[in-house]
């Protein structure tokens, strides 16, 4: 513990000294590690710049120490979570649809507008209570396979373009901590397989109607990306994506869709249901040791130890939808296979900046795409008709001509506060 406190003291001192010379966002320049599907050797060298930070060897050392702290904290949290079980598919009973949603519906993947709305309302009720739920068959297995292949090819091409200097990293990859063997690949809209995946997940499965039941169809597309966790990636720290704010409701709902079966050794996401509330967040922010005789776990550690947890050991094509305030973390990928989660999030239309930078191409974010408008275009796509919204967005997200807007930097001090 003394070692950790010494590092924090050095961190605070260096933060003051470096602030005048190195912008905070400099600490977030991604490091890219190329891996082909299933971690086969790529045909081109890895992009493995050892300079993670801009400006100086001191800032690089600081970043490395920060990552060591995160890894150490993740290892501790792993020992605290002893009561986790797989996230089970939610079963609902709505007249006119099957039990599992998506392509498991008794109607063969389609339902009336009324039954779809009723189904979304039923799922939304559970989601609001639990903070996370699982829906089966959001993508067909064939679509999941095609999307996975498409996105790994896109990752390879993007890493190549970054290495050649033709694009900036932020134009293709979102910022993540613990960058080694992990990347967050932002996705352009318009490729046929991506439109097909969105049409299946938002229109043919209950995902779209569930989000619309809470946020209405005015919900704004906030994130559109693929999280890839390669073999050897470390466990993340438990965290919420957005804070709990008194008097405010949910800010974001995120849908993680598995592009392959997610086994226990592949680093499934761990969620802590019913932690999207004030009580859980107050405890999570309190890292002070217990004042009981002999000391003891902090409220934060006690919460992680005693709160029930669920694991995202999802089958191919199934998904988990969660409230962004729900505590969760990605676990370590100890397998020999890369894990890919195709994901998107929709924002409450009444909320401005939700408190965390979005994983989305800036041109797409600037378009303020609503759930309703996107679903309308996707339904037209499924009938072979014109898709004016998707066509317009395709031109913006594939040309690379739009200026790159600087993203808001993550608050490193806040991240450190959350760790301890």
Short mmCIF file of C-alpha atoms in Angstrom, two decimals:
data_model
loop_
_atom_site.label_atom_id
_atom_site.label_comp_id
_atom_site.label_asym_id
_atom_site.label_seq_id
_atom_site.Cartn_x
_atom_site.Cartn_y
_atom_site.Cartn_z
CA UNK A 1 0.00 0.00 0.00
CA UNK A 2 2.90 2.35 0.82
CA UNK A 3 4.24 1.77 -2.70
CA UNK A 4 0.88 2.80 -4.14
CA UNK A 5 0.71 5.93 -1.94
CA UNK A 6 4.27 6.89 -2.98
CA UNK A 7 3.32 6.53 -6.64
CA UNK A 8 0.22 8.67 -6.14
CA UNK A 9 2.33 11.36 -4.43
CA UNK A 10 4.75 11.35 -7.35
CA UNK A 11 1.82 11.42 -9.75
CA UNK A 12 0.33 14.51 -8.09
CA UNK A 13 3.67 16.33 -8.14
CA UNK A 14 4.39 15.43 -11.75
CA UNK A 15 0.87 16.42 -12.76
CA UNK A 16 1.52 19.97 -11.56
CA UNK A 17 4.91 20.16 -13.25
CA UNK A 18 3.74 18.74 -16.56
CA UNK A 19 0.46 20.65 -16.78
CA UNK A 20 2.18 23.76 -18.11
CA UNK A 21 3.90 21.83 -20.89
CA UNK A 22 1.73 18.86 -21.85
CA UNK A 23 -2.06 19.05 -22.40
CA UNK A 24 -4.08 16.43 -20.53
CA UNK A 25 -5.35 15.00 -23.80
CA UNK A 26 -1.74 14.15 -24.63
CA UNK A 27 -1.96 11.34 -22.11
CA UNK A 28 -4.59 9.69 -24.26
CA UNK A 29 -2.85 9.13 -27.57
CA UNK A 30 -3.77 5.52 -28.41
CA UNK A 31 -1.24 2.76 -28.86
CA UNK A 32 -2.27 0.33 -31.56
CA UNK A 33 -1.48 -3.35 -31.52
CA UNK A 34 -2.40 -5.15 -34.73
CA UNK A 35 -3.84 -8.65 -34.44
CA UNK A 36 -5.61 -10.61 -37.13
CA UNK A 37 -8.75 -12.52 -36.24
CA UNK A 38 -8.02 -15.11 -33.51
CA UNK A 39 -4.65 -13.45 -32.88
CA UNK A 40 -2.89 -14.80 -35.95
CA UNK A 41 0.23 -12.97 -37.04
CA UNK A 42 -0.57 -9.99 -39.31
CA UNK A 43 1.06 -9.58 -42.69
CA UNK A 44 2.45 -6.17 -41.73
CA UNK A 45 4.43 -5.15 -38.63
CA UNK A 46 2.66 -4.14 -35.45
CA UNK A 47 2.15 -0.46 -34.83
CA UNK A 48 3.91 -0.44 -31.47
CA UNK A 49 5.12 3.05 -30.77
CA UNK A 50 6.54 3.03 -27.25
CA UNK A 51 5.83 6.71 -26.85
CA UNK A 52 2.28 6.61 -25.49
CA UNK A 53 2.35 10.22 -24.43
CA UNK A 54 3.31 13.39 -26.21
CA UNK A 55 6.09 15.63 -25.00
CA UNK A 56 8.61 13.94 -22.73
CA UNK A 57 10.00 10.80 -21.14
CA UNK A 58 8.56 12.04 -17.85
CA UNK A 59 5.00 12.02 -19.21
CA UNK A 60 5.57 8.55 -20.66
CA UNK A 61 6.72 7.31 -17.26
CA UNK A 62 3.69 8.88 -15.63
CA UNK A 63 1.35 7.10 -18.02
CA UNK A 64 3.07 3.77 -17.42
CA UNK A 65 2.77 4.22 -13.66
CA UNK A 66 -0.90 5.08 -14.09
CA UNK A 67 -1.51 1.88 -16.04
CA UNK A 68 0.35 -0.16 -13.40
CA UNK A 69 -2.01 1.23 -10.77
CA UNK A 70 -5.05 0.40 -12.88
CA UNK A 71 -3.83 -3.16 -13.46
CA UNK A 72 -3.06 -3.62 -9.76
CA UNK A 73 -6.49 -2.31 -8.80
CA UNK A 74 -8.13 -4.61 -11.35
CA UNK A 75 -6.34 -7.61 -9.87
CA UNK A 76 -7.62 -6.66 -6.41
CA UNK A 77 -11.19 -6.24 -7.65
CA UNK A 78 -11.03 -9.64 -9.28
CA UNK A 79 -10.50 -11.18 -5.84
CA UNK A 80 -13.46 -9.26 -4.44
CA UNK A 81 -15.98 -10.49 -7.00
CA UNK A 82 -16.87 -13.98 -5.80
CA UNK A 83 -20.60 -14.19 -6.47
CA UNK A 84 -20.80 -13.60 -10.22
CA UNK A 85 -23.03 -15.71 -12.45
CA UNK A 86 -23.81 -15.62 -16.19
CA UNK A 87 -26.22 -12.95 -17.38
CA UNK A 88 -29.30 -14.93 -18.35
CA UNK A 89 -31.62 -14.04 -21.21
CA UNK A 90 -34.65 -12.10 -20.03
CA UNK A 91 -37.95 -13.87 -20.54
CA UNK A 92 -41.09 -11.84 -21.15
CA UNK A 93 -44.61 -12.72 -22.16
CA UNK A 94 -46.14 -10.46 -24.76
CA UNK A 95 -49.00 -11.59 -26.91
CA UNK A 96 -47.97 -12.08 -30.54
CA UNK A 97 -44.23 -12.60 -29.98
CA UNK A 98 -42.00 -15.41 -28.78
CA UNK A 99 -40.13 -15.59 -25.48
CA UNK A 100 -36.61 -14.68 -26.50
CA UNK A 101 -37.04 -11.68 -28.81
CA UNK A 102 -35.11 -11.01 -32.01
CA UNK A 103 -34.95 -13.87 -34.47
CA UNK A 104 -36.24 -16.26 -31.81
CA UNK A 105 -39.76 -14.87 -32.18
CA UNK A 106 -42.45 -17.31 -33.06
CA UNK A 107 -43.37 -15.11 -35.99
CA UNK A 108 -39.99 -15.78 -37.63
CA UNK A 109 -38.33 -12.47 -36.87
CA UNK A 110 -41.16 -10.03 -37.46
CA UNK A 111 -44.04 -8.66 -35.43
CA UNK A 112 -46.74 -6.05 -35.69
CA UNK A 113 -46.02 -2.50 -34.68
CA UNK A 114 -48.32 -2.84 -31.67
CA UNK A 115 -46.71 -6.05 -30.40
CA UNK A 116 -43.23 -4.62 -30.98
CA UNK A 117 -44.11 -1.60 -28.90
CA UNK A 118 -45.54 -3.81 -26.15
CA UNK A 119 -42.44 -5.98 -26.20
CA UNK A 120 -40.15 -2.96 -25.89
CA UNK A 121 -42.21 -1.65 -23.00
CA UNK A 122 -41.88 -4.99 -21.17
CA UNK A 123 -38.11 -5.10 -21.64
CA UNK A 124 -37.80 -1.43 -20.67
CA UNK A 125 -39.53 -2.07 -17.35
CA UNK A 126 -36.93 -4.71 -16.46
CA UNK A 127 -34.04 -2.59 -17.77
CA UNK A 128 -35.05 0.40 -15.66
CA UNK A 129 -35.16 -1.81 -12.57
CA UNK A 130 -32.05 -3.95 -13.09
CA UNK A 131 -29.81 -1.62 -15.09
CA UNK A 132 -28.84 -4.44 -17.46
CA UNK A 133 -30.61 -7.19 -19.41
CA UNK A 134 -29.84 -9.78 -22.06
CA UNK A 135 -31.75 -10.34 -25.30
CA UNK A 136 -31.08 -13.35 -27.50
CA UNK A 137 -30.89 -13.52 -31.29
CA UNK A 138 -30.38 -9.84 -31.99
CA UNK A 139 -28.23 -10.78 -35.00
CA UNK A 140 -28.42 -13.95 -37.02
CA UNK A 141 -25.24 -16.07 -36.77
CA UNK A 142 -24.40 -15.39 -40.42
CA UNK A 143 -24.73 -11.65 -39.94
CA UNK A 144 -22.60 -11.74 -36.80
CA UNK A 145 -19.87 -13.65 -38.66
CA UNK A 146 -19.95 -11.22 -41.58
CA UNK A 147 -19.82 -8.16 -39.32
CA UNK A 148 -16.89 -9.62 -37.38
CA UNK A 149 -14.88 -10.28 -40.54
CA UNK A 150 -15.75 -6.84 -41.93
CA UNK A 151 -14.69 -5.01 -38.77
CA UNK A 152 -11.40 -6.86 -38.31
CA UNK A 153 -10.56 -6.01 -41.92
CA UNK A 154 -11.50 -2.40 -41.18
CA UNK A 155 -9.25 -2.43 -38.13
CA UNK A 156 -6.32 -3.78 -40.14
CA UNK A 157 -6.82 -1.13 -42.84
CA UNK A 158 -7.22 1.64 -40.26
CA UNK A 159 -4.02 0.67 -38.44
CA UNK A 160 -2.20 0.64 -41.76
CA UNK A 161 -3.46 4.15 -42.61
CA UNK A 162 -2.48 5.43 -39.17
CA UNK A 163 0.99 3.96 -39.53
CA UNK A 164 1.39 5.55 -42.97
CA UNK A 165 0.29 8.90 -41.56
CA UNK A 166 -2.63 9.33 -43.96
CA UNK A 167 -5.09 9.68 -41.07
CA UNK A 168 -4.90 10.62 -37.42
CA UNK A 169 -5.53 7.85 -34.85
CA UNK A 170 -8.57 9.65 -33.42
CA UNK A 171 -10.27 9.44 -36.83
CA UNK A 172 -10.54 5.67 -36.51
CA UNK A 173 -10.00 4.73 -32.86
CA UNK A 174 -11.54 6.05 -29.65
CA UNK A 175 -9.40 6.67 -26.59
CA UNK A 176 -9.18 3.80 -24.11
CA UNK A 177 -7.13 3.09 -21.02
CA UNK A 178 -5.18 -0.18 -20.82
CA UNK A 179 -4.47 0.08 -24.55
CA UNK A 180 -2.28 -3.00 -24.68
CA UNK A 181 -4.20 -5.63 -26.68
CA UNK A 182 -7.43 -3.60 -26.66
CA UNK A 183 -8.90 -1.13 -29.14
CA UNK A 184 -12.16 0.73 -29.70
CA UNK A 185 -12.75 0.92 -33.45
CA UNK A 186 -15.25 3.56 -34.56
CA UNK A 187 -17.43 2.48 -37.47
CA UNK A 188 -18.60 4.35 -40.59
CA UNK A 189 -22.27 4.13 -41.48
CA UNK A 190 -23.29 3.00 -44.95
CA UNK A 191 -21.58 -0.33 -45.62
CA UNK A 192 -24.24 -2.88 -46.54
CA UNK A 193 -23.32 -5.40 -43.83
CA UNK A 194 -23.42 -2.68 -41.16
CA UNK A 195 -26.83 -1.49 -42.36
CA UNK A 196 -28.04 -5.10 -42.26
CA UNK A 197 -26.76 -5.53 -38.70
CA UNK A 198 -28.46 -2.33 -37.57
CA UNK A 199 -31.70 -3.30 -39.28
CA UNK A 200 -31.72 -6.69 -37.58
CA UNK A 201 -30.86 -5.30 -34.14
CA UNK A 202 -32.96 -2.15 -34.11
CA UNK A 203 -35.95 -3.15 -36.24
CA UNK A 204 -36.29 -6.93 -36.06
CA UNK A 205 -35.21 -7.43 -32.47
CA UNK A 206 -36.67 -5.66 -29.40
CA UNK A 207 -33.61 -3.44 -28.95
CA UNK A 208 -34.97 -0.43 -30.84
CA UNK A 209 -38.43 -0.57 -29.27
CA UNK A 210 -36.89 -0.99 -25.79
CA UNK A 211 -34.78 2.16 -26.11
CA UNK A 212 -37.68 4.05 -27.73
CA UNK A 213 -39.95 3.05 -24.83
CA UNK A 214 -37.67 4.96 -22.44
CA UNK A 215 -36.17 7.77 -24.52
CA UNK A 216 -38.77 7.93 -27.34
CA UNK A 217 -37.68 7.71 -30.98
CA UNK A 218 -36.02 11.11 -30.55
CA UNK A 219 -33.12 9.35 -28.79
CA UNK A 220 -29.80 10.39 -30.35
CA UNK A 221 -27.18 7.97 -31.65
CA UNK A 222 -24.26 8.70 -29.33
CA UNK A 223 -21.79 5.85 -29.89
CA UNK A 224 -21.17 3.54 -32.82
CA UNK A 225 -18.12 1.34 -32.49
CA UNK A 226 -16.59 -2.09 -31.91
CA UNK A 227 -14.63 -2.97 -28.80
CA UNK A 228 -11.94 -5.54 -29.53
CA UNK A 229 -10.19 -7.27 -26.65
CA UNK A 230 -7.25 -9.36 -27.80
CA UNK A 231 -5.53 -12.20 -26.01
CA UNK A 232 -3.60 -10.85 -23.02
CA UNK A 233 -5.72 -7.75 -22.44
CA UNK A 234 -5.90 -6.81 -18.76
CA UNK A 235 -8.94 -6.56 -16.52
CA UNK A 236 -10.48 -3.09 -16.34
CA UNK A 237 -11.40 -1.37 -13.09
CA UNK A 238 -15.06 -1.33 -12.08
CA UNK A 239 -16.64 1.92 -13.28
CA UNK A 240 -19.83 3.57 -14.53
CA UNK A 241 -19.78 5.18 -17.97
CA UNK A 242 -21.68 8.21 -16.66
CA UNK A 243 -22.24 9.49 -13.11
CA UNK A 244 -25.47 9.37 -11.16
CA UNK A 245 -26.97 12.86 -10.93
CA UNK A 246 -29.61 13.71 -8.36
CA UNK A 247 -32.97 14.43 -9.91
CA UNK A 248 -31.86 13.18 -13.32
CA UNK A 249 -32.89 10.00 -15.06
CA UNK A 250 -30.87 7.71 -17.35
CA UNK A 251 -28.49 9.39 -19.77
CA UNK A 252 -27.40 6.59 -22.12
CA UNK A 253 -28.39 3.06 -22.97
CA UNK A 254 -25.69 0.95 -24.58
CA UNK A 255 -26.13 -2.28 -26.52
CA UNK A 256 -23.19 -4.74 -26.63
CA UNK A 257 -23.68 -7.39 -29.34
CA UNK A 258 -21.40 -10.44 -29.33
CA UNK A 259 -19.85 -11.22 -32.72
CA UNK A 260 -18.77 -14.65 -31.49
CA UNK A 261 -19.62 -16.80 -28.48
CA UNK A 262 -18.03 -15.13 -25.46
CA UNK A 263 -16.48 -17.76 -23.21
CA UNK A 264 -15.49 -17.16 -19.62
CA UNK A 265 -11.79 -17.06 -20.52
CA UNK A 266 -12.35 -14.41 -23.23
CA UNK A 267 -12.82 -11.52 -20.81
CA UNK A 268 -16.60 -11.11 -20.62
CA UNK A 269 -17.99 -7.87 -19.24
CA UNK A 270 -19.02 -7.97 -15.59
CA UNK A 271 -22.06 -5.90 -14.60
CA UNK A 272 -23.41 -5.16 -11.13
CA UNK A 273 -27.21 -4.98 -11.49
CA UNK A 274 -29.12 -2.33 -9.55
CA UNK A 275 -26.09 -0.08 -9.11
CA UNK A 276 -27.47 2.71 -11.32
CA UNK A 277 -28.74 4.56 -8.23
CA UNK A 278 -27.56 7.15 -5.71
CA UNK A 279 -26.82 4.70 -2.90
CA UNK A 280 -24.53 2.53 -5.02
CA UNK A 281 -22.71 5.52 -6.51
CA UNK A 282 -22.21 7.14 -3.09
CA UNK A 283 -20.66 3.91 -1.80
CA UNK A 284 -18.58 3.51 -4.96
CA UNK A 285 -17.05 6.97 -4.50
CA UNK A 286 -16.04 6.26 -0.89
CA UNK A 287 -12.64 4.56 -0.80
CA UNK A 288 -11.88 5.34 2.84
CA UNK A 289 -11.11 2.33 5.07
CA UNK A 290 -13.79 1.23 7.51
CA UNK A 291 -13.62 2.83 10.96
CA UNK A 292 -14.66 -0.42 12.64
CA UNK A 293 -12.27 -2.16 15.02
CA UNK A 294 -9.18 -3.22 13.15
CA UNK A 295 -10.27 -1.40 10.04
CA UNK A 296 -11.79 -3.17 7.07
CA UNK A 297 -13.04 -2.82 3.54
CA UNK A 298 -13.91 0.61 2.23
CA UNK A 299 -17.54 1.18 1.24
CA UNK A 300 -16.38 0.90 -2.37
CA UNK A 301 -14.69 -2.46 -1.88
CA UNK A 302 -17.54 -3.73 0.26
CA UNK A 303 -19.98 -2.82 -2.53
CA UNK A 304 -17.94 -4.76 -5.10
CA UNK A 305 -17.63 -7.71 -2.72
CA UNK A 306 -21.28 -7.96 -1.69
CA UNK A 307 -23.20 -6.77 -4.75
CA UNK A 308 -24.45 -9.51 -7.03
CA UNK A 309 -22.66 -9.56 -10.39
CA UNK A 310 -23.46 -10.99 -13.82
CA UNK A 311 -21.07 -12.01 -16.59
CA UNK A 312 -21.56 -11.24 -20.27
CA UNK A 313 -20.88 -14.78 -21.51
CA UNK A 314 -23.06 -14.01 -24.50
CA UNK A 315 -23.83 -16.34 -27.37
CA UNK A 316 -23.05 -15.16 -30.90
CA UNK A 317 -25.60 -12.57 -31.98
CA UNK A 318 -27.07 -11.99 -28.53
CA UNK A 319 -26.71 -8.71 -26.68
CA UNK A 320 -26.69 -6.96 -23.35
CA UNK A 321 -28.36 -3.56 -22.98
CA UNK A 322 -27.34 -1.52 -19.96
CA UNK A 323 -27.86 1.83 -18.30
CA UNK A 324 -24.59 3.79 -18.54
CA UNK A 325 -24.73 4.45 -14.78
CA UNK A 326 -24.57 0.73 -13.99
CA UNK A 327 -21.20 -0.31 -12.55
CA UNK A 328 -19.30 -2.70 -14.82
CA UNK A 329 -15.88 -3.66 -16.17
CA UNK A 330 -14.29 -5.75 -18.88
CA UNK A 331 -12.34 -8.72 -17.55
CA UNK A 332 -9.00 -10.11 -18.69
CA UNK A 333 -8.90 -12.03 -21.95
CA UNK A 334 -6.96 -15.17 -21.06
CA UNK A 335 -7.90 -17.06 -24.22
CA UNK A 336 -6.09 -17.28 -27.54
CA UNK A 337 -8.95 -15.57 -29.39
CA UNK A 338 -9.82 -11.92 -29.85
CA UNK A 339 -13.25 -10.93 -28.51
CA UNK A 340 -15.32 -8.40 -30.47
CA UNK A 341 -18.40 -6.54 -29.26
CA UNK A 342 -20.26 -4.49 -31.86
CA UNK A 343 -21.96 -1.72 -29.93
CA UNK A 344 -23.99 1.45 -30.10
CA UNK A 345 -25.55 3.74 -27.54
CA UNK A 346 -28.45 6.17 -27.65
CA UNK A 347 -28.62 9.33 -25.59
CA UNK A 348 -31.55 10.86 -23.80
CA UNK A 349 -32.61 13.66 -26.21
CA UNK A 350 -33.06 16.08 -23.31
CA UNK A 351 -29.42 15.70 -22.21
CA UNK A 352 -26.47 17.63 -23.60
CA UNK A 353 -22.94 16.36 -22.92
CA UNK A 354 -23.38 13.16 -20.86
CA UNK A 355 -20.05 13.36 -19.04
CA UNK A 356 -17.84 11.05 -21.12
CA UNK A 357 -16.42 11.30 -24.65
CA UNK A 358 -18.34 9.20 -27.15
CA UNK A 359 -16.86 6.36 -29.21
CA UNK A 360 -18.12 7.52 -32.58
CA UNK A 361 -16.74 9.13 -35.71
CA UNK A 362 -17.02 12.86 -35.26
CA UNK A 363 -18.84 13.40 -38.55
CA UNK A 364 -21.50 10.93 -37.48
CA UNK A 365 -21.78 12.45 -34.02
CA UNK A 366 -22.29 15.91 -35.51
CA UNK A 367 -25.24 14.64 -37.56
CA UNK A 368 -27.41 14.11 -34.44
CA UNK A 369 -29.06 11.00 -35.85
CA UNK A 370 -32.31 10.12 -34.08
CA UNK A 371 -33.40 6.55 -33.40
CA UNK A 372 -36.66 7.07 -35.27
CA UNK A 373 -35.04 8.50 -38.40
CA UNK A 374 -32.44 5.74 -38.46
CA UNK A 375 -35.05 2.99 -38.03
CA UNK A 376 -37.12 4.49 -40.85
CA UNK A 377 -34.15 4.37 -43.20
CA UNK A 378 -33.25 0.83 -42.11
CA UNK A 379 -36.78 -0.40 -42.78
CA UNK A 380 -36.54 1.14 -46.23
CA UNK A 381 -33.17 -0.59 -46.69
CA UNK A 382 -34.73 -3.98 -45.84
CA UNK A 383 -37.26 -3.45 -48.67
CA UNK A 384 -34.60 -2.51 -51.20
CA UNK A 385 -35.75 1.11 -51.32
CA UNK A 386 -33.87 4.40 -51.02
CA UNK A 387 -32.04 5.29 -47.82
CA UNK A 388 -31.43 9.05 -47.97
CA UNK A 389 -30.20 9.39 -44.36
CA UNK A 390 -27.74 6.50 -44.57
CA UNK A 391 -26.52 7.66 -48.00
CA UNK A 392 -25.88 11.16 -46.66
CA UNK A 393 -24.04 9.82 -43.63
CA UNK A 394 -22.02 7.40 -45.75
CA UNK A 395 -20.54 10.29 -47.70
CA UNK A 396 -19.56 12.04 -44.49
CA UNK A 397 -18.02 9.09 -42.65
CA UNK A 398 -16.05 7.46 -45.45
CA UNK A 399 -14.42 10.35 -47.29
CA UNK A 400 -12.30 11.46 -44.35
CA UNK A 401 -12.65 15.04 -45.61
CA UNK A 402 -14.39 16.39 -42.54
CA UNK A 403 -12.17 18.24 -40.05
CA UNK A 404 -11.21 16.33 -36.94
CA UNK A 405 -12.68 17.94 -33.85
CA UNK A 406 -10.71 17.58 -30.65
CA UNK A 407 -12.44 15.29 -28.20
CA UNK A 408 -12.92 16.26 -24.59
CA UNK A 409 -10.14 14.63 -22.60
CA UNK A 410 -10.86 12.09 -19.93
CA UNK A 411 -10.35 13.49 -16.44
CA UNK A 412 -7.30 11.54 -15.27
CA UNK A 413 -7.58 12.90 -11.72
CA UNK A 414 -11.17 11.66 -11.55
CA UNK A 415 -10.08 8.27 -12.85
CA UNK A 416 -7.45 8.03 -10.15
CA UNK A 417 -10.01 9.04 -7.54
CA UNK A 418 -12.29 6.25 -8.74
CA UNK A 419 -9.51 3.70 -8.41
CA UNK A 420 -8.80 4.26 -4.73
#
